[in-house]
PDB file of C-alpha atoms in Angstrom:
ATOM      1  CA  ASP A1301       9.733 -25.751  -8.510  1.00  0.00           C
ATOM      2  CA  SER A1302       8.470 -22.678 -10.367  1.00  0.00           C
ATOM      3  CA  GLY A1303      10.577 -20.181  -8.441  1.00  0.00           C
ATOM      4  CA  VAL A1304       7.498 -18.508  -6.997  1.00  0.00           C
ATOM      5  CA  THR A1305       7.219 -18.858  -3.240  1.00  0.00           C
ATOM      6  CA  GLN A1306       4.192 -18.412  -1.046  1.00  0.00           C
ATOM      7  CA  THR A1307       3.857 -18.342   2.712  1.00  0.00           C
ATOM      8  CA  PRO A1308       2.328 -19.722   4.739  1.00  0.00           C
ATOM      9  CA  LYS A1309       1.461 -23.101   3.211  1.00  0.00           C
ATOM     10  CA  HIS A1310      -1.521 -23.570   5.453  1.00  0.00           C
ATOM     11  CA  LEU A1311      -3.532 -21.141   7.517  1.00  0.00           C
ATOM     12  CA  ILE A1312      -6.371 -21.953   9.866  1.00  0.00           C
ATOM     13  CA  THR A1313      -8.291 -19.106  11.393  1.00  0.00           C
ATOM     14  CA  ALA A1314     -11.716 -18.125  12.655  1.00  0.00           C
ATOM     15  CA  THR A1315     -14.512 -16.132  11.102  1.00  0.00           C
ATOM     16  CA  GLY A1316     -14.118 -12.406  11.468  1.00  0.00           C
ATOM     17  CA  GLN A1317     -10.353 -12.561  11.568  1.00  0.00           C
ATOM     18  CA  ARG A1318      -7.803 -11.004   9.229  1.00  0.00           C
ATOM     19  CA  VAL A1319      -4.908 -12.767   7.530  1.00  0.00           C
ATOM     20  CA  THR A1320      -2.056 -11.842   5.225  1.00  0.00           C
ATOM     21  CA  LEU A1321      -0.758 -14.100   2.483  1.00  0.00           C
ATOM     22  CA  ARG A1322       2.664 -13.465   1.059  1.00  0.00           C
ATOM     23  CA  CYS A1323       4.112 -14.106  -2.365  1.00  0.00           C
ATOM     24  CA  SER A1324       7.614 -13.720  -3.738  1.00  0.00           C
ATOM     25  CA  PRO A1325       7.762 -13.783  -7.531  1.00  0.00           C
ATOM     26  CA  ARG A1326      10.460 -15.393  -9.634  1.00  0.00           C
ATOM     27  CA  SER A1327      13.610 -13.367  -9.882  1.00  0.00           C
ATOM     28  CA  GLY A1328      13.134 -10.785 -12.613  1.00  0.00           C
ATOM     29  CA  ASP A1329       9.359 -11.088 -12.839  1.00  0.00           C
ATOM     30  CA  LEU A1330       7.586  -7.757 -12.497  1.00  0.00           C
ATOM     31  CA  SER A1331       3.989  -8.935 -12.597  1.00  0.00           C
ATOM     32  CA  VAL A1332       2.203 -10.700  -9.768  1.00  0.00           C
ATOM     33  CA  TYR A1333      -1.272 -12.194 -10.038  1.00  0.00           C
ATOM     34  CA  TRP A1334      -3.508 -13.538  -7.276  1.00  0.00           C
ATOM     35  CA  TYR A1335      -6.070 -16.287  -7.814  1.00  0.00           C
ATOM     36  CA  GLN A1336      -8.616 -17.977  -5.574  1.00  0.00           C
ATOM     37  CA  GLN A1337      -9.498 -21.630  -6.035  1.00  0.00           C
ATOM     38  CA  SER A1338     -12.369 -22.963  -3.967  1.00  0.00           C
ATOM     39  CA  LEU A1339     -12.999 -26.675  -3.562  1.00  0.00           C
ATOM     40  CA  ASP A1340     -13.549 -28.281  -6.961  1.00  0.00           C
ATOM     41  CA  GLN A1341     -13.685 -24.868  -8.549  1.00  0.00           C
ATOM     42  CA  GLY A1342     -11.699 -23.162 -11.213  1.00  0.00           C
ATOM     43  CA  LEU A1343      -9.168 -20.411 -10.829  1.00  0.00           C
ATOM     44  CA  GLN A1344     -10.781 -17.092 -10.098  1.00  0.00           C
ATOM     45  CA  PHE A1345      -8.592 -14.117 -10.905  1.00  0.00           C
ATOM     46  CA  LEU A1346      -8.476 -11.621  -8.052  1.00  0.00           C
ATOM     47  CA  ILE A1347      -5.949  -8.933  -8.854  1.00  0.00           C
ATOM     48  CA  GLN A1348      -2.749  -8.162 -10.733  1.00  0.00           C
ATOM     49  CA  TYR A1349       0.155  -5.902  -9.898  1.00  0.00           C
ATOM     50  CA  TYR A1350       2.890  -4.777 -12.224  1.00  0.00           C
ATOM     51  CA  ASN A1351       6.036  -3.217 -10.831  1.00  0.00           C
ATOM     52  CA  GLY A1352       4.245  -1.980  -7.747  1.00  0.00           C
ATOM     53  CA  GLU A1353       1.090  -0.703  -9.385  1.00  0.00           C
ATOM     54  CA  GLU A1354      -2.320  -2.300  -9.600  1.00  0.00           C
ATOM     55  CA  ARG A1355      -2.902  -3.300 -13.213  1.00  0.00           C
ATOM     56  CA  ALA A1356      -6.101  -5.326 -13.295  1.00  0.00           C
ATOM     57  CA  LYS A1357      -8.866  -6.283 -10.939  1.00  0.00           C
ATOM     58  CA  GLY A1358     -11.041  -9.340 -11.091  1.00  0.00           C
ATOM     59  CA  ASN A1359     -13.622 -10.759  -8.717  1.00  0.00           C
ATOM     60  CA  ILE A1360     -11.955  -9.422  -5.610  1.00  0.00           C
ATOM     61  CA  LEU A1361     -14.167  -8.666  -2.642  1.00  0.00           C
ATOM     62  CA  GLU A1362     -13.976  -5.318  -0.904  1.00  0.00           C
ATOM     63  CA  ARG A1363     -12.839  -7.168   2.228  1.00  0.00           C
ATOM     64  CA  PHE A1364      -9.736  -8.225   0.321  1.00  0.00           C
ATOM     65  CA  SER A1365      -6.843  -6.008  -0.633  1.00  0.00           C
ATOM     66  CA  ALA A1366      -3.378  -6.466  -2.003  1.00  0.00           C
ATOM     67  CA  GLN A1367      -0.183  -4.601  -2.644  1.00  0.00           C
ATOM     68  CA  GLN A1368       3.167  -5.096  -4.293  1.00  0.00           C
ATOM     69  CA  PHE A1369       6.214  -3.746  -2.540  1.00  0.00           C
ATOM     70  CA  PRO A1370       9.375  -2.162  -4.016  1.00  0.00           C
ATOM     71  CA  ASP A1371      11.183  -5.502  -3.772  1.00  0.00           C
ATOM     72  CA  LEU A1372       8.308  -6.904  -5.905  1.00  0.00           C
ATOM     73  CA  HIS A1373       6.938  -9.287  -3.304  1.00  0.00           C
ATOM     74  CA  SER A1374       3.210  -9.064  -2.856  1.00  0.00           C
ATOM     75  CA  GLU A1375       0.767  -9.510  -0.015  1.00  0.00           C
ATOM     76  CA  LEU A1376      -2.902 -10.362  -0.145  1.00  0.00           C
ATOM     77  CA  ASN A1377      -4.877  -9.205   2.870  1.00  0.00           C
ATOM     78  CA  LEU A1378      -8.161 -10.895   3.692  1.00  0.00           C
ATOM     79  CA  SER A1379     -10.296  -9.360   6.424  1.00  0.00           C
ATOM     80  CA  SER A1380     -13.605 -10.067   8.147  1.00  0.00           C
ATOM     81  CA  LEU A1381     -13.163 -13.646   7.063  1.00  0.00           C
ATOM     82  CA  GLU A1382     -16.185 -15.787   6.305  1.00  0.00           C
ATOM     83  CA  LEU A1383     -16.530 -19.545   5.989  1.00  0.00           C
ATOM     84  CA  GLY A1384     -16.824 -19.141   2.226  1.00  0.00           C
ATOM     85  CA  ASP A1385     -13.361 -17.618   2.032  1.00  0.00           C
ATOM     86  CA  SER A1386     -11.860 -21.034   2.687  1.00  0.00           C
ATOM     87  CA  ALA A1387      -9.905 -21.822  -0.454  1.00  0.00           C
ATOM     88  CA  LEU A1388      -6.517 -22.265  -2.044  1.00  0.00           C
ATOM     89  CA  TYR A1389      -4.954 -18.942  -2.877  1.00  0.00           C
ATOM     90  CA  PHE A1390      -2.386 -18.970  -5.638  1.00  0.00           C
ATOM     91  CA  CYS A1391       0.059 -16.339  -6.613  1.00  0.00           C
ATOM     92  CA  ALA A1392       1.599 -16.325 -10.084  1.00  0.00           C
ATOM     93  CA  SER A1393       4.263 -14.184 -11.663  1.00  0.00           C
ATOM     94  CA  SER A1394       5.420 -13.337 -15.149  1.00  0.00           C
ATOM     95  CA  VAL A1395       8.204 -11.310 -16.627  1.00  0.00           C
ATOM     96  CA  VAL A1396       6.138  -8.495 -18.054  1.00  0.00           C
ATOM     97  CA  SER A1397       2.507  -7.473 -17.998  1.00  0.00           C
ATOM     98  CA  ALA A1398       1.835  -7.788 -21.702  1.00  0.00           C
ATOM     99  CA  SER A1399       3.046 -10.169 -24.376  1.00  0.00           C
ATOM    100  CA  TYR A1400       2.855 -13.925 -24.245  1.00  0.00           C
ATOM    101  CA  ASN A1401       4.931 -14.538 -21.160  1.00  0.00           C
ATOM    102  CA  GLU A1402       3.999 -17.593 -19.188  1.00  0.00           C
ATOM    103  CA  GLN A1403       2.568 -17.200 -15.737  1.00  0.00           C
ATOM    104  CA  PHE A1404       4.380 -19.313 -13.166  1.00  0.00           C
ATOM    105  CA  PHE A1405       2.309 -20.380 -10.210  1.00  0.00           C
ATOM    106  CA  GLY A1406       3.416 -20.679  -6.623  1.00  0.00           C
ATOM    107  CA  PRO A1407       2.523 -23.683  -4.443  1.00  0.00           C
ATOM    108  CA  GLY A1408      -0.476 -21.909  -2.969  1.00  0.00           C
ATOM    109  CA  THR A1409      -1.704 -21.093   0.519  1.00  0.00           C
ATOM    110  CA  ARG A1410      -4.561 -23.202   1.815  1.00  0.00           C
ATOM    111  CA  LEU A1411      -6.815 -21.057   3.969  1.00  0.00           C
ATOM    112  CA  THR A1412      -9.337 -22.692   6.261  1.00  0.00           C
ATOM    113  CA  VAL A1413     -11.837 -20.476   8.033  1.00  0.00           C
ATOM    114  CA  LEU A1414     -13.601 -22.171  10.941  1.00  0.00           C
TER     115      LEU A1414
ATOM    116  CA  GLY C 563     -14.661  -8.949 -20.424  1.00  0.00           C
ATOM    117  CA  GLU C 564     -13.420 -12.302 -21.606  1.00  0.00           C
ATOM    118  CA  ASN C 565     -15.453 -15.424 -20.925  1.00  0.00           C
ATOM    119  CA  VAL C 566     -14.003 -18.905 -21.399  1.00  0.00           C
ATOM    120  CA  GLU C 567     -16.155 -22.008 -21.460  1.00  0.00           C
ATOM    121  CA  GLN C 568     -14.633 -25.472 -21.128  1.00  0.00           C
ATOM    122  CA  HIS C 569     -16.079 -28.913 -21.845  1.00  0.00           C
ATOM    123  CA  PRO C 570     -16.384 -31.555 -20.640  1.00  0.00           C
ATOM    124  CA  SER C 571     -16.142 -31.038 -16.898  1.00  0.00           C
ATOM    125  CA  THR C 572     -15.098 -34.657 -16.397  1.00  0.00           C
ATOM    126  CA  LEU C 573     -13.571 -37.116 -18.810  1.00  0.00           C
ATOM    127  CA  SER C 574     -12.710 -40.747 -18.277  1.00  0.00           C
ATOM    128  CA  VAL C 575     -10.625 -42.619 -20.826  1.00  0.00           C
ATOM    129  CA  GLN C 576      -8.822 -45.916 -20.889  1.00  0.00           C
ATOM    130  CA  GLU C 577      -5.072 -45.960 -20.893  1.00  0.00           C
ATOM    131  CA  GLY C 578      -3.802 -45.646 -24.439  1.00  0.00           C
ATOM    132  CA  ASP C 579      -6.887 -43.861 -25.740  1.00  0.00           C
ATOM    133  CA  SER C 580      -6.990 -40.211 -26.768  1.00  0.00           C
ATOM    134  CA  ALA C 581      -8.562 -37.388 -24.789  1.00  0.00           C
ATOM    135  CA  VAL C 582      -9.920 -34.135 -26.178  1.00  0.00           C
ATOM    136  CA  ILE C 583     -10.883 -31.072 -24.157  1.00  0.00           C
ATOM    137  CA  LYS C 584     -12.559 -28.101 -25.817  1.00  0.00           C
ATOM    138  CA  CYS C 585     -12.754 -24.437 -24.942  1.00  0.00           C
ATOM    139  CA  THR C 586     -14.477 -21.439 -26.425  1.00  0.00           C
ATOM    140  CA  TYR C 587     -13.705 -17.802 -25.755  1.00  0.00           C
ATOM    141  CA  SER C 588     -15.698 -14.647 -26.267  1.00  0.00           C
ATOM    142  CA  ASP C 589     -13.202 -11.844 -26.840  1.00  0.00           C
ATOM    143  CA  SER C 590     -11.948 -11.806 -30.418  1.00  0.00           C
ATOM    144  CA  ALA C 591      -8.980  -9.712 -29.267  1.00  0.00           C
ATOM    145  CA  SER C 592      -7.600 -12.607 -27.207  1.00  0.00           C
ATOM    146  CA  ASN C 593      -4.447 -13.903 -28.805  1.00  0.00           C
ATOM    147  CA  TYR C 594      -2.712 -16.215 -26.370  1.00  0.00           C
ATOM    148  CA  PHE C 595      -4.141 -19.507 -25.151  1.00  0.00           C
ATOM    149  CA  PRO C 596      -2.282 -21.571 -22.560  1.00  0.00           C
ATOM    150  CA  TRP C 597      -3.278 -24.910 -21.089  1.00  0.00           C
ATOM    151  CA  TYR C 598      -2.463 -25.752 -17.487  1.00  0.00           C
ATOM    152  CA  LYS C 599      -2.392 -29.112 -15.738  1.00  0.00           C
ATOM    153  CA  GLN C 600      -3.130 -29.266 -12.031  1.00  0.00           C
ATOM    154  CA  GLU C 601      -2.539 -32.424 -10.051  1.00  0.00           C
ATOM    155  CA  LEU C 602      -4.371 -32.856  -6.782  1.00  0.00           C
ATOM    156  CA  GLY C 603      -3.195 -30.339  -4.220  1.00  0.00           C
ATOM    157  CA  LYS C 604      -0.499 -28.992  -6.505  1.00  0.00           C
ATOM    158  CA  ARG C 605       0.043 -25.786  -8.428  1.00  0.00           C
ATOM    159  CA  PRO C 606      -1.199 -25.350 -12.003  1.00  0.00           C
ATOM    160  CA  GLN C 607       1.616 -25.930 -14.473  1.00  0.00           C
ATOM    161  CA  LEU C 608       1.752 -24.853 -18.078  1.00  0.00           C
ATOM    162  CA  ILE C 609       1.821 -27.822 -20.444  1.00  0.00           C
ATOM    163  CA  ILE C 610       1.371 -26.153 -23.806  1.00  0.00           C
ATOM    164  CA  ASP C 611       0.302 -22.821 -25.239  1.00  0.00           C
ATOM    165  CA  ILE C 612      -0.618 -21.398 -28.608  1.00  0.00           C
ATOM    166  CA  ARG C 613      -0.613 -17.944 -30.074  1.00  0.00           C
ATOM    167  CA  SER C 614      -3.307 -16.621 -32.358  1.00  0.00           C
ATOM    168  CA  ASN C 615      -1.068 -16.585 -35.415  1.00  0.00           C
ATOM    169  CA  VAL C 616      -0.711 -20.365 -35.256  1.00  0.00           C
ATOM    170  CA  GLY C 617      -3.402 -22.952 -35.941  1.00  0.00           C
ATOM    171  CA  GLU C 618      -1.813 -25.962 -34.307  1.00  0.00           C
ATOM    172  CA  LYS C 619       1.048 -26.801 -31.992  1.00  0.00           C
ATOM    173  CA  LYS C 620       2.330 -30.164 -30.902  1.00  0.00           C
ATOM    174  CA  ASP C 621       4.614 -31.350 -28.128  1.00  0.00           C
ATOM    175  CA  GLN C 622       5.063 -35.119 -28.023  1.00  0.00           C
ATOM    176  CA  ARG C 623       1.692 -36.588 -26.979  1.00  0.00           C
ATOM    177  CA  ILE C 624       0.043 -33.210 -26.483  1.00  0.00           C
ATOM    178  CA  ALA C 625      -1.347 -30.952 -29.177  1.00  0.00           C
ATOM    179  CA  VAL C 626      -3.456 -27.828 -29.212  1.00  0.00           C
ATOM    180  CA  THR C 627      -5.539 -26.522 -32.097  1.00  0.00           C
ATOM    181  CA  LEU C 628      -6.987 -23.056 -32.483  1.00  0.00           C
ATOM    182  CA  ASN C 629      -9.839 -21.882 -34.671  1.00  0.00           C
ATOM    183  CA  LYS C 630      -9.880 -18.101 -34.476  1.00  0.00           C
ATOM    184  CA  THR C 631     -12.939 -17.728 -36.663  1.00  0.00           C
ATOM    185  CA  ALA C 632     -15.010 -19.935 -34.414  1.00  0.00           C
ATOM    186  CA  LYS C 633     -13.207 -18.726 -31.280  1.00  0.00           C
ATOM    187  CA  HIS C 634     -12.456 -22.151 -29.965  1.00  0.00           C
ATOM    188  CA  PHE C 635      -9.372 -24.135 -29.105  1.00  0.00           C
ATOM    189  CA  SER C 636      -8.821 -27.712 -28.071  1.00  0.00           C
ATOM    190  CA  LEU C 637      -6.318 -29.849 -26.203  1.00  0.00           C
ATOM    191  CA  HIS C 638      -5.558 -33.293 -27.560  1.00  0.00           C
ATOM    192  CA  ILE C 639      -3.719 -35.916 -25.540  1.00  0.00           C
ATOM    193  CA  THR C 640      -2.820 -39.107 -27.351  1.00  0.00           C
ATOM    194  CA  GLU C 641      -1.761 -42.455 -25.893  1.00  0.00           C
ATOM    195  CA  THR C 642      -2.967 -41.409 -22.463  1.00  0.00           C
ATOM    196  CA  GLN C 643      -1.175 -42.697 -19.383  1.00  0.00           C
ATOM    197  CA  PRO C 644      -2.275 -42.867 -15.732  1.00  0.00           C
ATOM    198  CA  GLU C 645      -0.002 -39.924 -14.926  1.00  0.00           C
ATOM    199  CA  ASP C 646      -2.081 -37.783 -17.273  1.00  0.00           C
ATOM    200  CA  SER C 647      -4.864 -37.956 -14.694  1.00  0.00           C
ATOM    201  CA  ALA C 648      -5.330 -34.397 -13.411  1.00  0.00           C
ATOM    202  CA  VAL C 649      -7.475 -31.317 -13.841  1.00  0.00           C
ATOM    203  CA  TYR C 650      -6.786 -29.392 -17.035  1.00  0.00           C
ATOM    204  CA  PHE C 651      -7.546 -25.702 -17.415  1.00  0.00           C
ATOM    205  CA  CYS C 652      -7.655 -23.720 -20.603  1.00  0.00           C
ATOM    206  CA  ALA C 653      -7.182 -19.971 -20.521  1.00  0.00           C
ATOM    207  CA  ALA C 654      -7.280 -16.977 -22.793  1.00  0.00           C
ATOM    208  CA  ARG C 655      -5.430 -13.725 -22.596  1.00  0.00           C
ATOM    209  CA  ASN C 656      -5.793 -10.446 -24.388  1.00  0.00           C
ATOM    210  CA  THR C 657      -2.373  -8.925 -24.526  1.00  0.00           C
ATOM    211  CA  GLY C 658      -3.520  -5.484 -23.607  1.00  0.00           C
ATOM    212  CA  THR C 659      -2.046  -3.569 -20.734  1.00  0.00           C
ATOM    213  CA  ALA C 660      -3.630  -5.857 -18.161  1.00  0.00           C
ATOM    214  CA  SER C 661      -3.022  -9.182 -19.857  1.00  0.00           C
ATOM    215  CA  LYS C 662      -4.743 -11.193 -17.206  1.00  0.00           C
ATOM    216  CA  LEU C 663      -5.642 -14.801 -17.879  1.00  0.00           C
ATOM    217  CA  THR C 664      -9.265 -15.845 -17.909  1.00  0.00           C
ATOM    218  CA  PHE C 665      -9.522 -19.523 -17.070  1.00  0.00           C
ATOM    219  CA  GLY C 666     -12.051 -22.122 -18.060  1.00  0.00           C
ATOM    220  CA  THR C 667     -13.762 -24.097 -15.319  1.00  0.00           C
ATOM    221  CA  GLY C 668     -11.482 -27.100 -15.700  1.00  0.00           C
ATOM    222  CA  THR C 669     -11.762 -30.691 -16.900  1.00  0.00           C
ATOM    223  CA  ARG C 670     -11.040 -33.567 -14.558  1.00  0.00           C
ATOM    224  CA  LEU C 671      -9.361 -36.248 -16.645  1.00  0.00           C
ATOM    225  CA  GLN C 672      -9.234 -39.771 -15.292  1.00  0.00           C
ATOM    226  CA  VAL C 673      -7.139 -42.319 -17.141  1.00  0.00           C
ATOM    227  CA  THR C 674      -8.107 -45.829 -16.150  1.00  0.00           C
ATOM    228  CA  LEU C 675      -6.041 -48.974 -16.540  1.00  0.00           C
TER     229      LEU C 675
END
C-alpha cells in the first residue's frame, strides 16, 4: 500500500457524460500528478499540482480539468466523455515538486465509457 | 520537452537468465531516472532509481546503469524468476520547478519456466 488512495476503483458511464475522479495523496506529500494509461499503453502524464497550484501540464485534453484543494486532495474532472477516454487513471504523489523524491502511485481508477 | 524511448517492447527470458531493458532520453538536463514495475492491473511501483551523478546502482538482483554522455540508461535483472514477469517502465525527470516524470513506453517481461 503506497498511502495514496483513489476513488472510485471502477467507473462505468456513457458517452457524453461527466465524471470526477478523486485522489488523496500520502500524508505530507504536497505534489499530486495525474496519469492516463490506456490498454497496453504507457503512462501519459496529464497534469501536476503542487500545494494547490497547477505546476505542469502534459497531454491533457481541454475536456479534462483538475484541481487540488486546501487539504491537498485532488480531483480530475472528465467531461463530454468519448469511448477513447476509457483507461486506467492513476494519481501519484511526492513530497515536494523538485528534487529526487519518489512518486508514489495510487491503485488507479478504471474508467469504462460505453 | 523530454522524450524517453524504451526497448524492447517485449522480452521473454527463461528463468535464471538475465534481462536487460534499455532507455534513451533527449533532455540533457534530466538528472533523475527511476524504474517502475507494474504487474497486471496493479499500480506502478518504484524498483530502483539512479541520479545523474552516479554511473551504476545495484540492489540485489537489480541494477541500473547510466551513461550521461550517450543519454541512455539500462535496467539489468539477473537470475530472473517468474515473479519478475511484469511491465517495466523507465522514466526521466528534470528537476526543474515542474519535475514531472516522462515515461518510456514500457517493456513487457515474461519469465518462462
